[in-house]
Amino acid sequence: RGKELRLTLAPLGPAATQDLVFRFGMSGSFQLCPAAQLPRHAHLRFLTRESPPRALCFVDARRFGSWRLGDAWQLGRGPCVLSEYQAFRENVLKNLDDKAFDKPICEALLNQKFFNGIGNYLRAEILYRLKIPPFEKARTVLESLKDQEQARRKKNPSLTLSKKLKLMRENPDLLELCHTVPMEVIAAEKKPFDPDHLDNYAAFKNWLQCYLVPGMSSLRDRNGRTIWFQGEPGPMAPKGEMSHKKRAQLKADPEALTPKVTTRASKRRPRAAGKPPKLAEEEEVADGPRKGRARGRRKATAVPALSEPEAPVKAKRSRRTSARRVRGEA
C-alpha cells in the first residue's frame, strides 16, 4: 500500500499468523539466496527448512528501510495511488486548504499523507509530462483540477467507466498521472531496477523522459531533494540555488559566472592626475595603545621614482591619516 509492504507469515505448526510491515527506504529489497551465501547488508533473514537451506533476506545497504510487528499501516499515510485511486483523488481534492499545499507542487508530491507511493523520480516524470513548473504553488495547480472535474461531471453526467478511462488516457491530469505513471513501471515484464541485470536497467533508463536525463535542469528543493525539470522552475524556486546546467557551465569555465570583487582599497578616491606619487619614507609610530589596525612600526612599500622626480614635500599628518595611507599602499 503506497510505499509499505505487509508480509503475513503462516506458522508451520499450531500457532497464530504473524504480520510484518516493511518500509524500504531508498535501497531496501528482498533477495532469495542460499543460506551459506548471504549478501551484504542482509539485516533480516527467513530460513527455509529444506536441505541445504535458503534464506529470504531483507537487504538494505543504506539502512533507510525498517520493519515492525503488526498488521497496521503507518499512521499519516493516505490512500495508495495504485490500489485506491479514487479514494486517493478525493483525499487530495477535499483537503486543498491543508498547509501542505502552500508549498511548491514538487514538494507536495512527496507528502505521503496525500501522495502515498510517489517518490523522487516519479514526481519529475509526472510534472514533465504536463509541463508544470516544479516550483509552482501546489494549491494553484490542484484547484484547477477541481474546477475541471466539476465541469466534466456537468457536461457528461452519465459517462460509463470505460469512457472515463478513455478520457483519462487521452487527457490525463496530474492526479491521474500519479496513478498511470507508476503503473507503467509495474507493468514492465522485467525487473527495471535490478543492478545485476544491466539490460533491464538500461530499459528503465530509456523509459525515463526527465529524471537524470542529459539536458534537463535540476534544483534542490527545501527538503534537500533534487528535482529534475525542463524550462522555468517556477515562482517559488529557492533563492540562490544554481541549476544543474549553470553548475556544469561554472565547472567548465570558473571565471564565466564569477562576480568581480571590489576591494576596499579600490574604492578609495584615485589620486589627482598629474601629481606624482610621493617617495616612501620609513615611518616611525610611537608604541602604545592606538585605534585601528596600525600598531607598532610599519614600512611603506618603495615606489620607483619618475624620470624627473620632484623634491619630497614634508607636511604635517595626523597619526590616523598616516595609518590610512600605509594601509592603502599595502
Coordinates of C-alpha atoms in Angstrom, one line a residue:
R1 CA 0.0 0.0 0.0
G2 CA 1.8 3.0 -1.3
K3 CA 5.4 2.7 0.0
E4 CA 4.7 0.0 2.5
L5 CA 4.5 -3.8 2.2
R6 CA 2.7 -6.1 4.7
L7 CA 4.1 -9.6 4.9
T8 CA 2.0 -12.3 6.7
L9 CA 3.9 -15.3 8.0
A10 CA 1.9 -18.5 8.3
P11 CA 3.1 -20.9 11.0
L12 CA 4.2 -24.5 10.2
G13 CA 2.5 -25.7 13.4
P14 CA -0.5 -24.8 15.6
A15 CA 0.2 -21.0 16.1
A16 CA -1.2 -17.7 15.1
T17 CA -0.1 -15.9 11.9
Q18 CA 2.5 -13.1 12.3
D19 CA 2.4 -9.8 10.4
L20 CA 5.4 -7.6 9.5
V21 CA 5.0 -4.2 7.8
F22 CA 8.1 -3.1 5.8
R23 CA 9.3 0.3 4.6
F24 CA 12.0 0.0 2.0
G25 CA 13.7 3.4 2.2
M26 CA 15.9 4.1 -0.9
S27 CA 17.6 0.8 -1.4
G28 CA 15.6 -1.9 0.6
S29 CA 14.7 -5.1 -1.2
F30 CA 14.1 -8.8 -0.8
Q31 CA 16.6 -11.4 -2.1
L32 CA 16.3 -15.2 -2.0
C33 CA 19.7 -17.0 -1.9
P34 CA 21.5 -20.0 -0.3
A35 CA 21.8 -19.6 3.4
A36 CA 25.6 -20.2 3.1
Q37 CA 25.9 -17.3 0.6
L38 CA 24.2 -14.4 2.3
P39 CA 24.5 -11.0 0.6
R40 CA 26.0 -8.0 2.4
H41 CA 23.6 -5.9 4.5
A42 CA 21.1 -8.8 4.9
H43 CA 19.5 -7.4 8.1
L44 CA 16.6 -9.8 8.4
R45 CA 16.6 -13.4 7.2
F46 CA 13.9 -16.0 6.9
L47 CA 15.3 -19.6 6.6
T48 CA 13.7 -22.4 4.8
R49 CA 13.6 -26.0 6.2
E50 CA 14.9 -27.6 3.1
S51 CA 18.5 -29.0 2.8
P52 CA 20.6 -27.1 2.2
P53 CA 18.5 -24.2 3.5
R54 CA 17.9 -21.0 1.6
A55 CA 17.3 -17.5 3.1
L56 CA 14.8 -14.8 2.1
C57 CA 16.7 -11.7 3.1
F58 CA 15.7 -8.1 3.6
V59 CA 18.7 -6.3 2.2
D60 CA 19.2 -2.6 2.8
A61 CA 22.7 -1.1 2.2
R62 CA 21.7 2.4 3.3
R63 CA 19.7 1.4 6.3
F64 CA 16.8 3.7 5.5
G65 CA 14.3 0.8 5.5
S66 CA 12.6 -0.6 8.5
W67 CA 10.1 -3.1 9.7
R68 CA 7.8 -3.6 12.7
L69 CA 5.5 -6.3 14.0
G70 CA 1.7 -5.9 13.5
D71 CA -0.7 -5.6 10.6
A72 CA -1.4 -1.8 10.9
W73 CA -0.2 0.5 8.2
Q74 CA 1.9 3.5 9.3
L75 CA -0.2 6.4 10.6
G76 CA -0.3 9.6 8.5
R77 CA -0.2 7.9 5.1
G78 CA -3.1 8.5 2.7
P79 CA -4.8 6.1 0.2
C80 CA -2.5 4.3 -2.2
V81 CA -2.1 6.0 -5.7
L82 CA -2.3 2.5 -7.3
S83 CA -4.8 0.3 -5.5
E84 CA -7.0 3.1 -4.0
Y85 CA -7.0 5.6 -6.8
Q86 CA -10.5 7.1 -6.3
A87 CA -10.0 7.5 -2.6
F88 CA -6.6 9.0 -3.2
R89 CA -8.0 11.5 -5.6
E90 CA -10.8 12.5 -3.2
N91 CA -8.4 12.8 -0.3
V92 CA -6.3 15.4 -2.2
L93 CA -9.2 17.5 -3.7
K94 CA -11.2 17.8 -0.4
N95 CA -8.1 18.8 1.6
L96 CA -6.7 21.6 -0.6
D97 CA -7.0 24.0 2.4
D98 CA -4.2 22.0 4.2
K99 CA -1.0 23.9 4.7
A100 CA 0.9 21.1 2.8
F101 CA -0.5 22.7 -0.4
D102 CA 1.1 26.1 0.4
K103 CA 4.4 24.5 -0.7
P104 CA 5.6 24.1 -4.3
I105 CA 4.0 21.2 -6.2
C106 CA 7.3 19.3 -6.4
E107 CA 7.5 19.2 -2.6
A108 CA 3.8 18.5 -2.1
L109 CA 4.1 15.4 -4.3
L110 CA 6.5 13.8 -1.8
N111 CA 4.0 14.2 1.1
Q112 CA 2.8 10.7 1.8
K113 CA -0.2 11.9 3.6
F114 CA -1.7 12.8 0.3
F115 CA 0.6 11.1 -2.4
N116 CA 1.3 7.7 -0.9
G117 CA 3.6 6.0 -3.3
I118 CA 5.1 8.9 -5.2
G119 CA 8.8 9.3 -5.0
N120 CA 11.6 11.4 -6.4
Y121 CA 11.8 10.1 -9.9
L122 CA 8.1 9.7 -10.3
R123 CA 7.4 13.3 -9.4
A124 CA 9.9 14.5 -12.0
E125 CA 8.3 12.4 -14.7
I126 CA 4.7 13.4 -13.8
L127 CA 5.4 17.2 -13.9
Y128 CA 7.5 16.9 -17.0
R129 CA 4.7 15.2 -19.0
L130 CA 2.3 18.0 -18.1
K131 CA 4.9 20.8 -18.5
I132 CA 4.2 22.1 -15.0
P133 CA 7.0 24.2 -13.4
P134 CA 8.1 22.2 -10.3
F135 CA 8.1 25.3 -8.0
E136 CA 4.6 26.4 -8.9
K137 CA 2.3 26.6 -5.8
A138 CA 0.6 23.3 -5.3
R139 CA -2.8 24.7 -4.4
T140 CA -2.7 26.8 -7.6
V141 CA -2.1 23.6 -9.7
L142 CA -4.7 21.4 -8.0
E143 CA -7.5 23.9 -7.6
S144 CA -7.8 24.0 -11.4
L145 CA -8.3 20.2 -11.4
K146 CA -11.2 20.6 -9.0
D147 CA -12.9 23.0 -11.3
Q148 CA -12.2 20.8 -14.4
E149 CA -13.7 17.8 -12.6
Q150 CA -16.9 19.6 -11.7
A151 CA -17.2 20.9 -15.3
R152 CA -16.7 17.4 -16.7
R153 CA -19.4 16.0 -14.5
K154 CA -21.9 18.6 -15.5
K155 CA -21.1 18.1 -19.2
N156 CA -21.1 14.3 -19.2
P157 CA -23.1 13.1 -16.1
S158 CA -23.8 9.6 -17.5
L159 CA -20.3 8.6 -18.6
T160 CA -19.6 4.9 -18.3
L161 CA -16.4 3.6 -16.6
S162 CA -14.8 2.7 -19.9
K163 CA -15.4 6.2 -21.3
K164 CA -14.0 7.7 -18.2
L165 CA -10.8 5.6 -18.6
K166 CA -10.5 6.6 -22.2
L167 CA -10.8 10.3 -21.4
M168 CA -8.2 9.8 -18.6
R169 CA -5.7 8.2 -21.1
E170 CA -6.3 10.9 -23.7
N171 CA -6.2 14.0 -21.5
P172 CA -4.7 13.0 -18.1
D173 CA -4.4 15.5 -15.3
L174 CA -1.8 15.5 -12.6
L175 CA -3.7 13.2 -10.2
E176 CA -4.4 10.7 -13.0
L177 CA -0.7 10.6 -13.9
C178 CA 0.1 9.9 -10.3
H179 CA -1.7 6.6 -11.0
T180 CA -0.8 5.8 -14.6
V181 CA 2.9 6.6 -14.5
P182 CA 3.7 4.2 -11.6
M183 CA 1.5 1.6 -13.4
E184 CA 3.8 1.8 -16.4
V185 CA 6.8 0.8 -14.3
I186 CA 4.9 -2.0 -12.6
A187 CA 3.5 -3.3 -15.9
A188 CA 7.1 -3.8 -17.2
E189 CA 7.8 -7.6 -17.5
K190 CA 11.4 -7.3 -16.4
K191 CA 12.9 -6.0 -13.1
P192 CA 13.8 -2.4 -14.1
F193 CA 15.8 -1.6 -11.0
D194 CA 17.9 -4.8 -10.7
P195 CA 21.6 -3.7 -11.0
D196 CA 22.6 -7.3 -11.6
H197 CA 20.7 -7.2 -14.9
L198 CA 22.2 -4.3 -16.9
D199 CA 19.8 -4.8 -19.8
N200 CA 16.8 -4.3 -17.6
Y201 CA 18.2 -1.2 -16.0
A202 CA 19.1 0.2 -19.5
A203 CA 15.4 -0.3 -20.5
F204 CA 14.4 1.6 -17.4
K205 CA 16.7 4.5 -18.3
N206 CA 15.3 4.6 -21.8
W207 CA 11.8 4.8 -20.3
L208 CA 12.8 7.9 -18.3
Q209 CA 12.0 11.2 -20.1
C210 CA 13.2 13.7 -17.5
Y211 CA 14.8 12.3 -14.4
L212 CA 18.6 12.1 -14.7
V213 CA 18.2 12.8 -18.5
P214 CA 21.1 14.9 -20.0
G215 CA 20.0 18.4 -21.0
M216 CA 17.4 18.7 -18.2
S217 CA 17.7 21.3 -15.4
S218 CA 17.8 20.4 -11.7
L219 CA 17.4 22.2 -8.4
R220 CA 17.3 21.1 -4.8
D221 CA 14.0 21.8 -3.0
R222 CA 13.8 22.9 0.6
N223 CA 14.0 19.3 1.8
G224 CA 17.3 18.8 0.1
R225 CA 15.9 16.5 -2.6
T226 CA 16.9 17.2 -6.3
I227 CA 14.1 17.8 -8.8
W228 CA 14.7 17.5 -12.5
F229 CA 12.7 19.6 -14.9
Q230 CA 12.7 21.4 -18.2
G231 CA 12.0 25.1 -18.7
E232 CA 11.4 27.7 -15.9
P233 CA 11.5 26.4 -12.3
G234 CA 8.5 28.5 -11.2
P235 CA 7.9 31.4 -8.8
M236 CA 8.6 29.5 -5.6
A237 CA 12.1 28.3 -6.6
P238 CA 14.7 28.6 -3.7
K239 CA 16.7 31.8 -3.9
G240 CA 20.4 31.5 -4.6
E241 CA 20.2 27.9 -5.9
M242 CA 22.1 27.2 -9.1
S243 CA 20.7 24.8 -11.7
H244 CA 22.5 21.8 -12.9
K245 CA 23.3 23.5 -16.3
K246 CA 24.8 26.5 -14.6
R247 CA 26.9 24.3 -12.3
A248 CA 28.2 22.5 -15.3
Q249 CA 29.0 25.8 -17.0
L250 CA 30.8 27.1 -13.9
K251 CA 32.8 23.9 -13.7
A252 CA 33.9 24.2 -17.4
D253 CA 34.7 28.0 -17.1
P254 CA 35.1 29.1 -13.4
E255 CA 35.5 32.7 -14.4
A256 CA 32.4 32.9 -16.5
L257 CA 30.0 33.2 -13.6
T258 CA 32.4 34.7 -11.0
P259 CA 31.4 38.2 -10.0
K260 CA 34.1 40.9 -9.8
V261 CA 35.1 41.6 -6.3
T262 CA 35.8 45.2 -5.4
T263 CA 38.3 45.6 -2.6
R264 CA 38.2 48.4 -0.1
A265 CA 41.4 49.8 -1.5
S266 CA 40.0 50.0 -5.0
K267 CA 37.0 52.0 -3.7
R268 CA 39.2 54.8 -2.5
R269 CA 39.3 58.0 -4.4
P270 CA 42.2 57.9 -7.0
R271 CA 45.0 60.4 -6.8
A272 CA 44.7 63.6 -8.8
A273 CA 46.1 63.3 -12.3
G274 CA 49.4 64.9 -12.9
K275 CA 50.6 64.6 -9.2
P276 CA 53.4 62.1 -9.0
P277 CA 53.5 59.7 -6.0
K278 CA 55.5 60.8 -3.1
L279 CA 58.6 58.9 -2.2
A280 CA 58.0 56.4 0.5
E281 CA 59.7 57.0 3.8
E282 CA 60.2 54.8 6.8
E283 CA 57.6 56.0 9.2
E284 CA 58.1 55.9 13.0
V285 CA 55.0 55.3 15.0
A286 CA 55.1 55.5 18.8
D287 CA 54.3 52.4 20.7
G288 CA 51.3 52.3 22.9
P289 CA 47.5 51.8 22.6
R290 CA 46.1 53.1 19.4
K291 CA 42.8 52.7 17.5
G292 CA 42.7 50.8 14.2
R293 CA 44.9 48.1 12.8
A294 CA 48.1 50.2 12.5
R295 CA 50.2 49.3 15.6
G296 CA 53.9 49.4 16.1
R297 CA 56.3 50.2 13.3
R298 CA 55.3 49.9 9.7
K299 CA 57.2 50.2 6.5
A300 CA 55.6 51.5 3.3
T301 CA 56.4 49.9 0.0
A302 CA 59.0 51.8 -2.0
V303 CA 57.7 53.3 -5.2
P304 CA 60.0 53.7 -8.2
A305 CA 60.9 57.3 -8.9
L306 CA 59.7 59.0 -12.0
S307 CA 62.1 60.2 -14.7
E308 CA 62.1 63.8 -13.2
P309 CA 61.3 63.3 -9.6
E310 CA 60.1 66.2 -7.6
A311 CA 61.6 67.0 -4.2
P312 CA 59.6 65.4 -1.5
V313 CA 57.3 67.8 0.4
K314 CA 57.2 67.4 4.1
A315 CA 53.7 68.0 5.6
K316 CA 52.2 67.5 8.9
R317 CA 50.0 64.5 9.0
S318 CA 47.9 63.1 11.8
R319 CA 48.5 59.6 13.1
R320 CA 45.1 58.5 11.7
T321 CA 45.9 59.8 8.2
S322 CA 49.3 58.1 8.2
A323 CA 47.8 54.8 9.2
R324 CA 45.2 55.0 6.5
R325 CA 47.8 55.8 3.8
V326 CA 50.0 53.0 4.9
R327 CA 47.1 50.5 4.7
G328 CA 46.1 51.8 1.2
E329 CA 49.6 51.4 -0.2
A330 CA 49.9 47.9 1.3

